mmCIF file with all atom_site columns, C-alpha atoms in Angstrom:
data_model
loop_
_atom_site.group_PDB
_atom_site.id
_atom_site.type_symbol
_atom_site.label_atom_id
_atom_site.label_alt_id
_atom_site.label_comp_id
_atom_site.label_asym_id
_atom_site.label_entity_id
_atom_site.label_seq_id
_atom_site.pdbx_PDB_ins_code
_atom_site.Cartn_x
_atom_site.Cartn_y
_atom_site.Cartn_z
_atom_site.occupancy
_atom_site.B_iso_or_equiv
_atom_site.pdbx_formal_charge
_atom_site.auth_seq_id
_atom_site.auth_comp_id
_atom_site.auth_asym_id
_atom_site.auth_atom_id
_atom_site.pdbx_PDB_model_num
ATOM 1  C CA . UNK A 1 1  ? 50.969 10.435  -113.958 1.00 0.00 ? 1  UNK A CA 1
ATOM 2  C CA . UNK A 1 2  ? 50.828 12.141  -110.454 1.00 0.00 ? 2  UNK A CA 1
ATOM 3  C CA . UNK A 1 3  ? 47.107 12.192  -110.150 1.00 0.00 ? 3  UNK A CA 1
ATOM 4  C CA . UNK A 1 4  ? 47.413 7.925   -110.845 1.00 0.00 ? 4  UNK A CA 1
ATOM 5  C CA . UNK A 1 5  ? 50.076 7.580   -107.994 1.00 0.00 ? 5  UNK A CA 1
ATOM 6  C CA . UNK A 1 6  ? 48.102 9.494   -105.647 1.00 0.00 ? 6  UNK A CA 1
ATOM 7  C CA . UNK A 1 7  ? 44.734 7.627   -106.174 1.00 0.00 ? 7  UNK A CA 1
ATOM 8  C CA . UNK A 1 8  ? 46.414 4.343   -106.262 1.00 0.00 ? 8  UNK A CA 1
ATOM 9  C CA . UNK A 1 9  ? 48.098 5.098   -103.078 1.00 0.00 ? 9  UNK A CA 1
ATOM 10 C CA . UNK A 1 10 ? 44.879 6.562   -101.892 1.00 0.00 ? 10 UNK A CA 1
ATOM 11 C CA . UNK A 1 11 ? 42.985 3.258   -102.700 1.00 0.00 ? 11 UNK A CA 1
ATOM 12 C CA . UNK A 1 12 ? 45.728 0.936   -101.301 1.00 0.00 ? 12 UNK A CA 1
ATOM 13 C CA . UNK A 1 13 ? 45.258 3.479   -98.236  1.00 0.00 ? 13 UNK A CA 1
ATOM 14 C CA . UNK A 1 14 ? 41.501 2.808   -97.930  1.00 0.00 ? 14 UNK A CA 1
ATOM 15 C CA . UNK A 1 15 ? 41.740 -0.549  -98.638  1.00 0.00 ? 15 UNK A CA 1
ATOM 16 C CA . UNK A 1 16 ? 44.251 -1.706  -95.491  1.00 0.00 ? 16 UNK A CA 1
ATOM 17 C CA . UNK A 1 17 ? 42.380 0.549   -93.268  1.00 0.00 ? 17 UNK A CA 1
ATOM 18 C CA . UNK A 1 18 ? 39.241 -1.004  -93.879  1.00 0.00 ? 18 UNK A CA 1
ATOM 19 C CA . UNK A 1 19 ? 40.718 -4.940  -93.439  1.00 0.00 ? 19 UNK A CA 1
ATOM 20 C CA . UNK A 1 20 ? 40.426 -6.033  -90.211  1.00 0.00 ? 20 UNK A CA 1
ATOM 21 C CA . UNK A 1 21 ? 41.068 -9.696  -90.143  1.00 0.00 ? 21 UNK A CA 1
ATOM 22 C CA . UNK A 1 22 ? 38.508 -12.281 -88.575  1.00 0.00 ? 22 UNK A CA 1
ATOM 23 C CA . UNK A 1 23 ? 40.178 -13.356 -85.381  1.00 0.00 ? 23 UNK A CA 1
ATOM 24 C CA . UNK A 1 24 ? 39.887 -9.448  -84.344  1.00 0.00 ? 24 UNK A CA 1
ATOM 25 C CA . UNK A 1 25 ? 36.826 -9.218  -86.086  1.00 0.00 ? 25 UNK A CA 1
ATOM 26 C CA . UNK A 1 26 ? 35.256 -11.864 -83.790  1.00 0.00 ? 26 UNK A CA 1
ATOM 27 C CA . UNK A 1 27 ? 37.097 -10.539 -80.548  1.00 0.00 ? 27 UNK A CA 1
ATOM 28 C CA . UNK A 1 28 ? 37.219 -7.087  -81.161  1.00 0.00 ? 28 UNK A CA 1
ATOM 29 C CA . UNK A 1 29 ? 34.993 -6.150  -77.697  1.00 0.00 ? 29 UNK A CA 1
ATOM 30 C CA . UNK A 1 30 ? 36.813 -8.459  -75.400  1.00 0.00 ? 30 UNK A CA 1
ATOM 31 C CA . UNK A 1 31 ? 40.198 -6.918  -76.540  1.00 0.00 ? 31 UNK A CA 1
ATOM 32 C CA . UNK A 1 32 ? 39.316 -3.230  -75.677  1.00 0.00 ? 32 UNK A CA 1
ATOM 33 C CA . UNK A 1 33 ? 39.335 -3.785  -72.168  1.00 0.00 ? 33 UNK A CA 1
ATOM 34 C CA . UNK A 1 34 ? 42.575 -5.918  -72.075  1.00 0.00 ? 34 UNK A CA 1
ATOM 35 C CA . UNK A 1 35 ? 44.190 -2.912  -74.206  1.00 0.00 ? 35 UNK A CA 1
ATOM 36 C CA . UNK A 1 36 ? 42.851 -0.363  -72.177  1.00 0.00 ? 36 UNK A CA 1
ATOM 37 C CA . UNK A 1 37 ? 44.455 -2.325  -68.748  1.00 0.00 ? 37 UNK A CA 1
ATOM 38 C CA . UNK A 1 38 ? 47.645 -2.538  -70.892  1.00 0.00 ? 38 UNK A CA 1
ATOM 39 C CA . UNK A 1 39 ? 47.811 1.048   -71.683  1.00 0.00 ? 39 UNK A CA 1
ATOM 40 C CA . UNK A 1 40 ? 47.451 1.837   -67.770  1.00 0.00 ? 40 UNK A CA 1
ATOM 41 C CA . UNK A 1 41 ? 49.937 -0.213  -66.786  1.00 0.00 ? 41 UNK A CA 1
ATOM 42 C CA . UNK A 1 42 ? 52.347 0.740   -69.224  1.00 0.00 ? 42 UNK A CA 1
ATOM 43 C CA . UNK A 1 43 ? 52.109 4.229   -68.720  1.00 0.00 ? 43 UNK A CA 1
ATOM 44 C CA . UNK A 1 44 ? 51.853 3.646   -64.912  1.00 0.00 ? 44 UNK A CA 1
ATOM 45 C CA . UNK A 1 45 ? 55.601 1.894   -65.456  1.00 0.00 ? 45 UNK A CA 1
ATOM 46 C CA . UNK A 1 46 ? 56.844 5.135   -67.903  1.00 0.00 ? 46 UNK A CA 1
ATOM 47 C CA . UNK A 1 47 ? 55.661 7.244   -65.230  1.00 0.00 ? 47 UNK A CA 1
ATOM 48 C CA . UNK A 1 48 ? 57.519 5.641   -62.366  1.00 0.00 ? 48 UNK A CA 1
ATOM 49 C CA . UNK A 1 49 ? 60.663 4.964   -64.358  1.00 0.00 ? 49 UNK A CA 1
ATOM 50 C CA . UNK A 1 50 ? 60.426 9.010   -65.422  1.00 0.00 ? 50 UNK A CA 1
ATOM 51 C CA . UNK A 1 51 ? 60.258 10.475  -61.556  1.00 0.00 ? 51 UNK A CA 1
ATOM 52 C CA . UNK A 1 52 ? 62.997 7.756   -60.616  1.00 0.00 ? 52 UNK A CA 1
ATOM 53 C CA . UNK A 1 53 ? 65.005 9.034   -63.347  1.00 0.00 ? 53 UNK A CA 1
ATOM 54 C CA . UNK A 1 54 ? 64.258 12.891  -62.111  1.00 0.00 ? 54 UNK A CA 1
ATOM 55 C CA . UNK A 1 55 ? 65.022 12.159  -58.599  1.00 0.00 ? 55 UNK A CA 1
ATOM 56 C CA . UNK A 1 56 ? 69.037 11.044  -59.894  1.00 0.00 ? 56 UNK A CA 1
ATOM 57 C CA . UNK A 1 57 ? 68.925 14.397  -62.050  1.00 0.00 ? 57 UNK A CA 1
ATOM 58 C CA . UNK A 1 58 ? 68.752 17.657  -60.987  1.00 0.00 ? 58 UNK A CA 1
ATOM 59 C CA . UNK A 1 59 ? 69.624 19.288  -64.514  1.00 0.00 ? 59 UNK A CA 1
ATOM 60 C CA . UNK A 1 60 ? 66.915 17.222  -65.956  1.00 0.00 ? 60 UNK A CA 1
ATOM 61 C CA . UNK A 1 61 ? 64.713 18.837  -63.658  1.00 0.00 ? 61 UNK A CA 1
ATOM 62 C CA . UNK A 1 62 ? 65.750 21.913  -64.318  1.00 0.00 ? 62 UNK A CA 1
ATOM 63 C CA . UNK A 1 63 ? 65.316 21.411  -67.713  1.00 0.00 ? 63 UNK A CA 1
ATOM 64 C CA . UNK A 1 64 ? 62.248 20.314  -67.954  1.00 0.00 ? 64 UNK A CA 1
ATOM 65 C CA . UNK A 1 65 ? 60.928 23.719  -65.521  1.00 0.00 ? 65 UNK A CA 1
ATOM 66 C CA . UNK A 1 66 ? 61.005 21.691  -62.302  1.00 0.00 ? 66 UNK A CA 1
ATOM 67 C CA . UNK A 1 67 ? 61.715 24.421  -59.201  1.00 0.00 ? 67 UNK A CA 1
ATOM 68 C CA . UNK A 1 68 ? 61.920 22.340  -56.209  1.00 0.00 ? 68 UNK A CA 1
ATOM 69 C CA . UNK A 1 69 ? 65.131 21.809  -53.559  1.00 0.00 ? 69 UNK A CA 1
ATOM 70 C CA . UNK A 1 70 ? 67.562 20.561  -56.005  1.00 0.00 ? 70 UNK A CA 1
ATOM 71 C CA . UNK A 1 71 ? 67.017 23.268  -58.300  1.00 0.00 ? 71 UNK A CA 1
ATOM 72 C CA . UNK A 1 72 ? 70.859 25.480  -59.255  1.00 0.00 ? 72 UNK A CA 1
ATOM 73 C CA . UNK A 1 73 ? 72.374 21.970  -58.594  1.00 0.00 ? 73 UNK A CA 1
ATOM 74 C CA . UNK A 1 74 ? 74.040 19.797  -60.559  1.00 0.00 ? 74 UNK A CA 1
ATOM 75 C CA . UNK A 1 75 ? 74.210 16.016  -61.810  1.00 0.00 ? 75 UNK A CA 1
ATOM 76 C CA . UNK A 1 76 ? 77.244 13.705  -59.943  1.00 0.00 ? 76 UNK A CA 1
ATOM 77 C CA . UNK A 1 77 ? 79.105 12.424  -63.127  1.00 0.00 ? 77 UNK A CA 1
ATOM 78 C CA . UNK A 1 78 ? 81.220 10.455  -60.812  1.00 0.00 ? 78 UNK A CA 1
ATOM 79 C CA . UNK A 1 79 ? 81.469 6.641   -61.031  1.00 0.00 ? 79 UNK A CA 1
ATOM 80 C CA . UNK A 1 80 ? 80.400 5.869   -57.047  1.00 0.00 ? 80 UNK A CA 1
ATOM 81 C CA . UNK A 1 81 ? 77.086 8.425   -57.958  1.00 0.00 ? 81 UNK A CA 1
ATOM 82 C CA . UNK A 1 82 ? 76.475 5.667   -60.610  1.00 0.00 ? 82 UNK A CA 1
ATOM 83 C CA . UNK A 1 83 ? 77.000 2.570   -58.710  1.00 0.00 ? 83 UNK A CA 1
ATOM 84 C CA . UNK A 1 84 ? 75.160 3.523   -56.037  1.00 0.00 ? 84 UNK A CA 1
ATOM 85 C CA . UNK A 1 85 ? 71.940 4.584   -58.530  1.00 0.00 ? 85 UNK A CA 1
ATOM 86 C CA . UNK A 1 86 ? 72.744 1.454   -60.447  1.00 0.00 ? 86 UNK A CA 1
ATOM 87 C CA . UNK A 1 87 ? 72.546 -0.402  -56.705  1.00 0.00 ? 87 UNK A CA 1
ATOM 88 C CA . UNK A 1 88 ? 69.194 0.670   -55.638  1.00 0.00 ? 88 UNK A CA 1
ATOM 89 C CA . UNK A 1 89 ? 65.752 1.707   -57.120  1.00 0.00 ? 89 UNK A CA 1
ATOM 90 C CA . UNK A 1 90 ? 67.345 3.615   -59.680  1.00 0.00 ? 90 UNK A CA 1
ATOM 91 C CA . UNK A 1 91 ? 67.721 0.530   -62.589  1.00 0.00 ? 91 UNK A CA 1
ATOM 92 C CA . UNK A 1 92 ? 64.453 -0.165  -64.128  1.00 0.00 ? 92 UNK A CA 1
ATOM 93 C CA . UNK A 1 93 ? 66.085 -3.621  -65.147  1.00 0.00 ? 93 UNK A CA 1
ATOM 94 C CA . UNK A 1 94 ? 65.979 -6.339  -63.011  1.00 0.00 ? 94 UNK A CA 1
ATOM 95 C CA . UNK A 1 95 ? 69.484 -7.938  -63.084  1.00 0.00 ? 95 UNK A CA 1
ATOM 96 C CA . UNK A 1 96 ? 70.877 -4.142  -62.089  1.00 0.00 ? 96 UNK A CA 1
ATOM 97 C CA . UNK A 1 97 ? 71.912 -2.867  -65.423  1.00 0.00 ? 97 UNK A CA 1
ATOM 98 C CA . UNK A 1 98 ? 71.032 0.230   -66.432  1.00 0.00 ? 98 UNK A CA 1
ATOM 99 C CA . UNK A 1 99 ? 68.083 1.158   -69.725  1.00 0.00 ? 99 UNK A CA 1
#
């Protein structure tokens, strides 16, 4: 009974891999490029949002083995710290809000 689930579920495996429907099948060079331009721009974003992120955070610095001026220091938990990151470049969101 164990060897039939695992070779149906190996077929059903094989079989979905190997689909690829016709629009993509048709397109499938023009995409890459558009994907690959995608990619870099959304890791481009990650990356930005990450360092803005660090630069509010000392302790996430610190935690992640970053020794630079604000290492030993510590994160403002108070509400005016948050405004004022919320204010400027520190929102990735475009109405102000905070992700």
């Amino acid at each position: 009974m164990r060897n039939l689930l695992l070779t149906a579920a190996s077929a059903l495996a094989l079989a979905t891999g190997a689909y690829v429907p016709a629009s993509q099948a048709q397109t499938g060079e023009t995409v890459a490029p558009a994907t690959e331009t995608l990619h870099e721009q959304l890791a481009a974003f990650f990356k930005e949002y990450d360092e803005q992120e660090l630069a509010h955070s000392p302790v996430s610095k610190a935690y992640r083995g970053v020794r630079d001026a604000d290492y030993g220091k510590w994160d403002d938990p108070s509400d005016a710290a948050e405004v004022a990151i919320s204010a400027g470049a520190g929102g990735a969101c475009q109405d102000g809000s905070r992700v």
